[in-house]
Amino acid sequence: RPHLRLQIQISLFGDDDRLVVAKDVTRLYQLEQMRRDFVGNVSHEMRTPLTVISGYLETLVDHGDELPPKWRRAINTMAEQSSRMEALITDLILLSRIETGEHTADDTLTDPGALLRQICQDARTLSRDQDHEISVDIADARLLKGDEGQLRSAFSNLIFNAVKYTPAGGRITVSWSANRDGAHLSVKDTGIGIDPVHIPRLTERFYRADPSRHKDTGGTGLGLAIVKHVLINHDGNLEIRSHIGEGSEFICHFPKERLVEKSPEPIRAGD
Ligand code: ADP
């Protein structure tokens, strides 16, 4: 028998009266779980044949000089499209794993400063020819309780999006800070910005602010859905601020209970 899932809503009237409504959402929850499992299984099954196809296409691309130009173009396009599909399947598998992993890895520690510096370095390397200025400021040295793999996916998606949606020469500012409520990651760019009507729906799978603008960005449309679910697993939430034509800021908030002091270096004999 499945666990009973109830959604409870409490309304207050005056000083003493309360209305409690309990709704049985067990079936809805089961259907949602079936959908997740189905997407995860299909993605897994598709990965193997696609890897074989991509492998053969790569061999053909490597031997492009021996092929007539018309064939070469067709093969290059097929190779490009199959690597897009591989990226999509990788993200679908990642998302279904993150969605099912309820509050995973609470006992492992991640160094957010080191992680963010590393991702920014990768972003600089990738966007070298676009002359973006990418700066990173780490104002709190504590560790974060959480899964490094999941946090890496979330932070990379935000930072690579900032690069993708900022024209050449723009500025991307990444900052990690903490106050008495908790820790905050801000990824701010001077890019194309987002119309406010789209903001509430941006973390839905495959939702795009303006599909016509995104033909060439090469994204999978799952990046912000991944960010949202990683934050749910870490008791955090995402705030989005943006002005069209001026830029965007994505802020991840983590509760203070997730911050842990770095343990002091052990004192070695002779020190
Ligand atoms: P995609 O693969 O399309 O980038 P995401 O889930 O990562 O998918 O983002 C969803 C949509 O949010 C994007 O298609 C884009 O419209 C918008 N978006 C995300 N990040 C930014 C940003 N930094 N600046 C402007 N628009 C953004």
Coordinates of C-alpha atoms and ligand atoms in Angstrom, one line a residue:
R1 CA 0.0 0.0 0.0
P2 CA 1.4 3.4 -0.9
H3 CA 1.9 6.0 1.8
L4 CA -1.1 8.3 2.1
R5 CA -0.2 11.9 0.9
L6 CA -2.3 14.7 2.2
Q7 CA -2.3 18.3 1.3
I8 CA -3.5 20.4 4.3
Q9 CA -4.7 24.0 4.1
I10 CA -5.4 25.9 7.3
S11 CA -7.4 29.2 7.1
L12 CA -7.8 31.4 10.2
F13 CA -11.0 33.4 10.9
G14 CA -10.9 36.0 13.6
D15 CA -9.1 35.0 16.8
D16 CA -10.3 31.4 17.4
D17 CA -11.9 30.0 14.3
R18 CA -9.9 27.8 11.9
L19 CA -10.9 25.9 8.8
V20 CA -8.8 22.9 8.0
V21 CA -9.1 21.3 4.6
A22 CA -7.3 18.0 4.0
K23 CA -7.1 16.8 0.4
D24 CA -5.9 13.3 -0.5
V25 CA -3.2 13.8 -3.2
T26 CA -1.8 10.2 -3.1
R27 CA -2.9 9.4 -6.7
L28 CA -1.5 12.7 -8.0
Y29 CA 1.8 12.0 -6.3
Q30 CA 1.9 8.4 -7.7
L31 CA 1.2 9.7 -11.3
E32 CA 3.9 12.3 -10.9
Q33 CA 6.3 9.6 -9.8
M34 CA 5.4 7.4 -12.8
R35 CA 6.0 10.3 -15.1
R36 CA 9.5 10.8 -13.6
D37 CA 10.4 7.1 -13.8
F38 CA 9.2 6.9 -17.4
V39 CA 11.3 9.9 -18.5
G40 CA 14.3 8.6 -16.6
N41 CA 13.9 5.1 -18.1
V42 CA 13.4 6.3 -21.7
S43 CA 16.4 8.6 -21.5
H44 CA 18.6 5.7 -20.2
E45 CA 17.4 3.5 -23.1
M46 CA 18.1 6.2 -25.7
R47 CA 21.6 6.9 -24.4
T48 CA 23.3 3.7 -25.6
P49 CA 22.1 3.7 -29.3
L50 CA 22.8 7.4 -29.5
T51 CA 26.4 6.9 -28.2
V52 CA 26.9 4.3 -31.0
I53 CA 25.5 6.7 -33.7
S54 CA 27.7 9.6 -32.4
G55 CA 30.8 7.4 -32.3
Y56 CA 30.4 6.5 -36.0
L57 CA 29.5 10.1 -37.0
E58 CA 32.7 11.3 -35.3
T59 CA 34.8 8.8 -37.3
L60 CA 33.1 10.1 -40.5
V61 CA 33.7 13.7 -39.5
D62 CA 37.4 12.8 -38.9
H63 CA 37.6 11.4 -42.5
G64 CA 35.7 14.4 -43.9
D65 CA 38.5 15.2 -46.4
E66 CA 37.9 12.0 -48.2
L67 CA 34.2 12.7 -48.7
P68 CA 32.4 14.8 -51.4
P69 CA 31.5 18.3 -50.0
K70 CA 27.7 17.6 -50.0
W71 CA 28.2 14.5 -47.9
R72 CA 30.6 16.3 -45.6
R73 CA 28.0 19.0 -44.8
A74 CA 25.3 16.4 -44.2
I75 CA 27.6 14.5 -41.8
N76 CA 28.7 17.6 -39.9
T77 CA 25.0 18.5 -39.4
M78 CA 24.2 15.0 -38.2
A79 CA 27.1 15.1 -35.8
E80 CA 26.1 18.5 -34.4
Q81 CA 22.5 17.4 -33.9
S82 CA 23.4 14.1 -32.3
S83 CA 25.6 15.9 -29.8
R84 CA 22.7 18.3 -29.0
M85 CA 20.6 15.2 -28.4
E86 CA 23.3 13.7 -26.1
A87 CA 23.3 16.9 -24.1
L88 CA 19.5 16.8 -23.8
I89 CA 19.5 13.1 -22.7
T90 CA 22.3 13.9 -20.1
D91 CA 20.2 16.7 -18.7
L92 CA 17.0 14.6 -18.6
I93 CA 18.7 11.8 -16.7
L94 CA 20.3 14.4 -14.3
L95 CA 16.9 16.1 -13.8
S96 CA 15.1 12.8 -13.1
R97 CA 17.8 11.7 -10.6
I98 CA 17.7 15.1 -8.9
E99 CA 13.9 15.2 -8.8
T100 CA 13.7 11.8 -7.1
G101 CA 16.6 12.3 -4.7
E102 CA 14.6 13.7 -1.8
H103 CA 17.0 15.9 0.3
T104 CA 20.0 14.0 -0.7
A105 CA 23.5 14.1 0.7
D106 CA 22.8 16.3 3.7
D107 CA 25.9 15.0 5.4
T108 CA 28.5 15.9 2.8
L109 CA 30.3 19.2 2.7
T110 CA 31.0 21.4 -0.3
D111 CA 33.4 24.4 -0.5
P112 CA 31.2 26.9 -2.5
G113 CA 34.1 29.3 -3.0
A114 CA 36.4 26.8 -4.6
L115 CA 33.5 25.4 -6.7
L116 CA 32.5 28.9 -8.0
R117 CA 36.1 29.9 -8.8
Q118 CA 36.5 26.7 -10.8
I119 CA 33.3 27.1 -12.7
C120 CA 34.1 30.8 -13.5
Q121 CA 37.6 29.7 -14.8
D122 CA 35.9 27.1 -17.1
A123 CA 33.4 29.9 -18.2
R124 CA 36.3 32.2 -19.0
T125 CA 38.0 29.5 -21.1
L126 CA 34.8 28.8 -23.0
S127 CA 33.9 32.4 -23.7
R128 CA 37.5 33.5 -24.4
D129 CA 36.7 34.8 -27.9
Q130 CA 33.8 36.9 -26.7
D131 CA 35.7 39.1 -24.3
H132 CA 33.4 38.8 -21.4
E133 CA 34.6 40.1 -18.1
I134 CA 33.8 37.4 -15.5
S135 CA 34.5 38.3 -11.8
V136 CA 34.0 36.2 -8.7
D137 CA 33.8 37.5 -5.1
I138 CA 33.7 35.1 -2.2
A139 CA 32.7 36.9 1.0
D140 CA 32.1 34.0 3.3
A141 CA 34.6 31.1 3.9
R142 CA 32.2 28.6 5.5
L143 CA 31.3 25.2 3.9
L144 CA 27.9 24.3 2.7
K145 CA 26.1 21.0 3.6
G146 CA 25.1 19.5 0.3
D147 CA 25.9 17.4 -2.7
E148 CA 28.8 18.8 -4.7
G149 CA 27.7 17.2 -8.0
Q150 CA 24.2 18.7 -7.7
L151 CA 25.5 22.1 -6.6
R152 CA 28.1 22.1 -9.5
S153 CA 25.2 21.5 -12.0
A154 CA 23.1 24.3 -10.6
F155 CA 25.9 26.9 -10.3
S156 CA 27.3 26.0 -13.8
N157 CA 23.9 26.3 -15.4
L158 CA 23.4 29.8 -13.9
I159 CA 27.0 31.0 -14.8
F160 CA 26.9 29.5 -18.3
N161 CA 23.5 31.0 -18.9
A162 CA 24.8 34.4 -18.0
V163 CA 27.6 34.0 -20.6
K164 CA 25.1 32.6 -23.2
Y165 CA 22.6 35.5 -22.8
T166 CA 25.2 38.3 -22.6
P167 CA 26.6 39.8 -25.8
A168 CA 30.3 39.9 -26.3
G169 CA 32.2 42.4 -24.1
G170 CA 29.5 42.2 -21.3
R171 CA 30.1 41.8 -17.6
I172 CA 29.2 38.8 -15.4
T173 CA 29.5 39.1 -11.6
V174 CA 29.4 36.1 -9.4
S175 CA 29.2 36.6 -5.6
W176 CA 28.8 34.4 -2.6
S177 CA 27.9 36.0 0.7
A178 CA 26.1 35.3 4.0
N179 CA 24.1 37.2 6.5
R180 CA 22.0 36.2 9.5
D181 CA 19.4 34.5 7.3
G182 CA 21.8 32.3 5.4
A183 CA 24.0 32.2 2.3
H184 CA 23.4 33.7 -1.0
L185 CA 24.8 33.2 -4.5
S186 CA 24.2 36.0 -7.0
V187 CA 25.0 35.6 -10.7
K188 CA 24.5 38.9 -12.4
D189 CA 24.9 39.8 -16.0
T190 CA 24.7 42.8 -18.3
G191 CA 22.9 40.7 -21.0
I192 CA 19.7 40.7 -23.0
G193 CA 17.4 40.5 -19.9
I194 CA 14.0 38.9 -19.6
D195 CA 10.5 40.3 -20.0
P196 CA 8.9 40.1 -16.5
V197 CA 5.9 38.1 -17.8
H198 CA 8.2 35.1 -18.4
I199 CA 9.9 35.1 -15.0
P200 CA 7.4 33.0 -13.0
R201 CA 7.6 30.2 -15.6
L202 CA 11.3 30.1 -16.4
T203 CA 12.1 27.1 -14.2
E204 CA 9.5 24.9 -16.0
R205 CA 11.1 22.2 -18.2
F206 CA 11.7 23.5 -21.8
Y207 CA 10.1 27.0 -21.1
R208 CA 12.0 29.7 -23.0
A209 CA 11.5 33.4 -22.7
D210 CA 11.5 34.0 -26.4
P211 CA 12.1 30.9 -28.6
S212 CA 13.2 33.0 -31.6
R213 CA 16.1 34.4 -29.7
H214 CA 17.4 31.0 -28.6
K215 CA 18.0 29.1 -31.8
D216 CA 21.7 29.3 -31.6
T217 CA 22.4 29.1 -27.9
G218 CA 22.6 25.4 -27.8
G219 CA 20.9 25.0 -24.5
T220 CA 18.6 22.1 -23.6
G221 CA 15.8 24.1 -22.0
L222 CA 16.3 22.2 -18.8
G223 CA 19.0 24.3 -17.0
L224 CA 16.8 26.3 -14.7
A225 CA 14.5 23.3 -13.9
I226 CA 17.7 21.6 -12.7
V227 CA 18.6 24.7 -10.7
K228 CA 15.2 24.7 -9.1
H229 CA 15.3 21.0 -8.0
V230 CA 18.8 21.2 -6.7
L231 CA 17.7 24.2 -4.5
I232 CA 14.7 22.2 -3.3
N233 CA 17.0 19.4 -2.3
H234 CA 19.1 21.9 -0.3
D235 CA 16.1 23.7 1.3
G236 CA 17.0 26.8 -0.8
N237 CA 15.1 28.9 -3.3
L238 CA 15.7 30.9 -6.4
E239 CA 15.0 34.6 -6.9
I240 CA 15.1 36.2 -10.4
R241 CA 15.5 39.9 -11.1
S242 CA 15.7 41.2 -14.6
H243 CA 15.2 44.2 -16.9
I244 CA 15.0 43.7 -20.6
G245 CA 18.0 45.1 -22.4
E246 CA 19.9 45.8 -19.1
G247 CA 20.6 42.4 -17.7
S248 CA 19.5 39.7 -15.2
E249 CA 20.4 38.6 -11.7
F250 CA 19.7 35.0 -10.4
I251 CA 20.0 34.7 -6.7
C252 CA 20.1 31.3 -4.8
H253 CA 19.3 31.5 -1.1
F254 CA 20.4 28.8 1.3
P255 CA 19.2 28.6 4.9
K256 CA 21.8 29.3 7.6
E257 CA 21.5 25.8 9.0
R258 CA 23.4 24.6 5.9
L259 CA 26.5 26.6 6.7
V260 CA 29.3 24.9 8.6
E261 CA 32.6 26.4 9.9
K262 CA 35.7 24.9 8.2
S263 CA 37.5 22.7 10.8
P264 CA 40.9 24.2 11.6
E265 CA 44.0 22.6 10.0
P266 CA 45.3 19.8 12.2
I267 CA 48.5 20.8 14.1
R268 CA 51.3 18.7 12.9
A269 CA 54.2 17.6 15.2
G270 CA 57.0 20.1 15.0
D271 CA 54.7 23.1 14.1
Ligands
ADP1 P1 18.1 27.2 -22.0 O1 18.8 25.9 -22.4 O2 17.1 27.6 -23.1 O3 19.1 28.2 -21.7 P2 17.3 27.3 -19.2 O4 16.3 26.5 -18.5 O5 18.7 27.3 -18.7 O6 17.2 26.8 -20.7 O7 16.7 28.8 -19.3 C1 15.4 29.0 -19.6 C2 15.2 30.3 -20.3 O8 15.4 31.4 -19.4 C3 16.2 30.5 -21.4 O9 15.7 30.0 -22.6 C4 16.2 32.1 -21.5 O10 15.0 32.5 -22.2 C5 16.0 32.5 -20.1 N1 17.3 32.8 -19.4 C6 18.0 32.0 -18.5 N2 19.1 32.7 -18.1 C7 19.1 33.9 -18.7 C8 19.9 35.0 -18.6 N3 21.0 35.1 -17.8 N4 19.6 36.1 -19.3 C9 18.5 36.1 -20.1 N5 17.6 35.1 -20.2 C10 17.9 34.0 -19.5

